[in-house]
């Protein structure tokens, strides 16, 4: 049994991760800056702490007496959020800086950092038929402005803390993650949850139109949350010292994603395209050659199955909130 800190645990991915680590028999401390009432999942058998990890002293409080850290706390959201809040996204560098310093000074043995496909060079993502981004495509650097540059810088901090101070760090570049217990409204939601919400709104409130950002032909891959948690654990306890992709390689266009959700819902809406909305890069996919080589594994949960689970959860939430 290890003593493990999970940051950002009031959010989507780390909420699932904290549960899994607890079920594996570890003593888990979950940390987030949001009040407990706003956490997506609050586990009663976990040590839950509300702390702002931008503040250095709070990182020392969070880590003291623990062996391992999974650092997932970040100010982030979907394209709509990161394109309009670049400075706020970059301030997450304080979390990673202070968490690394606290981990180094308090003898943490292993440190996981959640990076992102937004570190990749934009010039490699100009066409919708992207064959998949390889890890080397992060350099020469031309990351997503704001959020992506912060992730790239924090990745390098992990590398140099390992080289200079001997703390074992592991870095995964997540490609879009989706599933239950995540954001589906309020402006920080990502495409899978946003599409589910918009189509459920159609069903519940009799709307007949859906607004799609751009022309809907931009492509992405989407990783189901169970694959993400499996991958985080495999990478954390591996010998992989370089940042590595953790993403699905089942690439679809946003229009195809809407088709999938409409099929699940059995409800179709008229599509209206907004060319001025935030669209992000034109095409993005994960190349999984390296993860398959190192782990003999890659995310493989089918998009249709994951979207059905996500849709059912969001619909139940929206119906309950409507009552
Ligand atoms: P999320 O927004 O649901 O969770 C992040 C949590 O971090 C939030 O609950 C937030 O309150 C917390 N947080 C922010 N600033 C904090 C601070 N100063 N102190 C303490 N807590 C703070 O996001 P998520 O989707 O669960 O993402 C988790 C991690 O994975 C993030 O680092 C994100 O950048 C990365 N990531 C996610 C995706 C994705 O598709 N969801 C893709 C790439 C990378």
GROMACS .gro file of N, CA and C and ligand atoms in nm, residues 8-14 31-34 40 51-54 71-76 95 114-117 147 151 174-177 183 190, ligand 1:
model
  149
    8UNK      N    1  -0.611   1.776  -0.877
    8UNK     CA    2  -0.717   1.800  -0.976
    8UNK      C    3  -0.829   1.698  -0.960
    9UNK      N    4  -0.837   1.636  -0.843
    9UNK     CA    5  -0.928   1.522  -0.823
    9UNK      C    6  -1.075   1.564  -0.811
   10UNK      N    7  -1.100   1.692  -0.802
   10UNK     CA    8  -1.239   1.738  -0.810
   10UNK      C    9  -1.286   1.744  -0.955
   11UNK      N   10  -1.192   1.727  -1.047
   11UNK     CA   11  -1.223   1.733  -1.190
   11UNK      C   12  -1.252   1.596  -1.248
   12UNK      N   13  -1.252   1.591  -1.378
   12UNK     CA   14  -1.296   1.473  -1.452
   12UNK      C   15  -1.199   1.353  -1.440
   13UNK      N   16  -1.080   1.365  -1.500
   13UNK     CA   17  -0.992   1.248  -1.511
   13UNK      C   18  -0.939   1.206  -1.373
   14UNK      N   19  -0.892   1.304  -1.295
   14UNK     CA   20  -0.832   1.269  -1.166
   14UNK      C   21  -0.936   1.214  -1.068
   31UNK      N   22  -0.676   1.614  -0.406
   31UNK     CA   23  -0.664   1.759  -0.384
   31UNK      C   24  -0.723   1.837  -0.501
   32UNK      N   25  -0.797   1.942  -0.470
   32UNK     CA   26  -0.849   2.032  -0.574
   32UNK      C   27  -0.877   2.167  -0.510
   33UNK      N   28  -0.877   2.272  -0.593
   33UNK     CA   29  -0.906   2.405  -0.536
   33UNK      C   30  -1.055   2.434  -0.524
   34UNK      N   31  -1.137   2.356  -0.596
   34UNK     CA   32  -1.282   2.382  -0.593
   34UNK      C   33  -1.339   2.337  -0.458
   40UNK      N   34  -1.676   1.659  -0.914
   40UNK     CA   35  -1.763   1.567  -0.989
   40UNK      C   36  -1.785   1.438  -0.913
   51UNK      N   37  -0.732   2.276  -0.164
   51UNK     CA   38  -0.614   2.362  -0.159
   51UNK      C   39  -0.590   2.423  -0.296
   52UNK      N   40  -0.549   2.549  -0.299
   52UNK     CA   41  -0.508   2.611  -0.425
   52UNK      C   42  -0.360   2.581  -0.448
   53UNK      N   43  -0.332   2.497  -0.546
   53UNK     CA   44  -0.195   2.450  -0.568
   53UNK      C   45  -0.110   2.549  -0.649
   54UNK      N   46  -0.165   2.664  -0.683
   54UNK     CA   47  -0.079   2.770  -0.736
   54UNK      C   48   0.013   2.821  -0.625
   71UNK      N   49  -0.004   1.443  -1.089
   71UNK     CA   50  -0.037   1.586  -1.096
   71UNK      C   51  -0.125   1.615  -1.219
   72UNK      N   52  -0.254   1.624  -1.196
   72UNK     CA   53  -0.348   1.649  -1.306
   72UNK      C   54  -0.418   1.784  -1.292
   73UNK      N   55  -0.392   1.858  -1.185
   73UNK     CA   56  -0.458   1.987  -1.168
   73UNK      C   57  -0.412   2.085  -1.276
   74UNK      N   58  -0.506   2.152  -1.339
   74UNK     CA   59  -0.474   2.255  -1.439
   74UNK      C   60  -0.600   2.335  -1.465
   75UNK      N   61  -0.579   2.462  -1.500
   75UNK     CA   62  -0.692   2.544  -1.541
   75UNK      C   63  -0.712   2.520  -1.689
   76UNK      N   64  -0.814   2.444  -1.725
   76UNK     CA   65  -0.828   2.408  -1.866
   76UNK      C   66  -0.973   2.388  -1.905
   95UNK      N   67   0.135   2.556  -1.066
   95UNK     CA   68   0.100   2.428  -1.001
   95UNK      C   69   0.213   2.329  -1.022
  114UNK      N   70   0.034   1.522  -1.633
  114UNK     CA   71  -0.063   1.512  -1.742
  114UNK      C   72  -0.036   1.621  -1.844
  115UNK      N   73   0.030   1.586  -1.955
  115UNK     CA   74   0.050   1.682  -2.063
  115UNK      C   75  -0.062   1.662  -2.167
  116UNK      N   76  -0.043   1.718  -2.284
  116UNK     CA   77  -0.155   1.724  -2.379
  116UNK      C   78  -0.106   1.720  -2.523
  117UNK      N   79  -0.193   1.674  -2.612
  117UNK     CA   80  -0.164   1.679  -2.756
  117UNK      C   81  -0.152   1.824  -2.804
  147UNK      N   82  -0.215   2.754  -2.356
  147UNK     CA   83  -0.227   2.622  -2.290
  147UNK      C   84  -0.118   2.524  -2.334
  151UNK      N   85   0.207   2.350  -2.124
  151UNK     CA   86   0.226   2.205  -2.111
  151UNK      C   87   0.367   2.165  -2.155
  174UNK      N   88  -0.201   1.345  -2.322
  174UNK     CA   89  -0.339   1.300  -2.344
  174UNK      C   90  -0.395   1.362  -2.473
  175UNK      N   91  -0.463   1.279  -2.552
  175UNK     CA   92  -0.545   1.330  -2.663
  175UNK      C   93  -0.689   1.325  -2.610
  176UNK      N   94  -0.775   1.416  -2.654
  176UNK     CA   95  -0.911   1.435  -2.601
  176UNK      C   96  -0.967   1.315  -2.523
  177UNK      N   97  -1.002   1.340  -2.398
  177UNK     CA   98  -1.056   1.236  -2.311
  177UNK      C   99  -1.204   1.267  -2.287
  183UNK      N  100  -1.715   1.766  -1.745
  183UNK     CA  101  -1.785   1.892  -1.775
  183UNK      C  102  -1.868   1.878  -1.902
  190UNK      N  103  -1.571   1.988  -2.362
  190UNK     CA  104  -1.507   1.953  -2.489
  190UNK      C  105  -1.612   1.895  -2.584
  324LIG     P1  106  -1.081   1.919  -1.526
  324LIG     O1  107  -1.092   2.066  -1.551
  324LIG     O2  108  -1.206   1.838  -1.517
  324LIG     O3  109  -0.994   1.894  -1.394
  324LIG     C1  110  -0.887   1.976  -1.356
  324LIG     C2  111  -0.904   2.011  -1.211
  324LIG     O4  112  -0.791   2.088  -1.167
  324LIG     C3  113  -1.030   2.096  -1.184
  324LIG     O5  114  -1.116   2.030  -1.095
  324LIG     C4  115  -0.973   2.225  -1.124
  324LIG     O6  116  -1.053   2.278  -1.020
  324LIG     C5  117  -0.837   2.178  -1.070
  324LIG     N1  118  -0.747   2.291  -1.053
  324LIG     C6  119  -0.724   2.392  -1.140
  324LIG     N2  120  -0.638   2.479  -1.086
  324LIG     C7  121  -0.607   2.432  -0.961
  324LIG     C8  122  -0.526   2.480  -0.857
  324LIG     N3  123  -0.460   2.597  -0.867
  324LIG     N4  124  -0.517   2.407  -0.743
  324LIG     C9  125  -0.586   2.291  -0.730
  324LIG     N5  126  -0.667   2.242  -0.826
  324LIG    C10  127  -0.676   2.311  -0.940
  324LIG     O7  128  -0.984   1.862  -1.640
  324LIG     P2  129  -0.956   1.712  -1.685
  324LIG     O8  130  -1.020   1.694  -1.816
  324LIG     O9  131  -0.984   1.618  -1.575
  324LIG    O10  132  -0.798   1.722  -1.710
  324LIG    C11  133  -0.702   1.672  -1.617
  324LIG    C12  134  -0.562   1.698  -1.670
  324LIG    O11  135  -0.546   1.634  -1.797
  324LIG    C13  136  -0.528   1.845  -1.691
  324LIG    O12  137  -0.394   1.867  -1.657
  324LIG    C14  138  -0.547   1.865  -1.840
  324LIG    O13  139  -0.471   1.971  -1.890
  324LIG    C15  140  -0.502   1.730  -1.893
  324LIG     N6  141  -0.561   1.700  -2.025
  324LIG    C16  142  -0.692   1.672  -2.035
  324LIG    C17  143  -0.747   1.642  -2.160
  324LIG    C18  144  -0.894   1.610  -2.178
  324LIG    O14  145  -0.935   1.579  -2.290
  324LIG     N7  146  -0.975   1.614  -2.073
  324LIG    C19  147  -0.665   1.643  -2.274
  324LIG    C20  148  -0.530   1.674  -2.259
  324LIG    C21  149  -0.477   1.700  -2.133
   0.00000   0.00000   0.00000
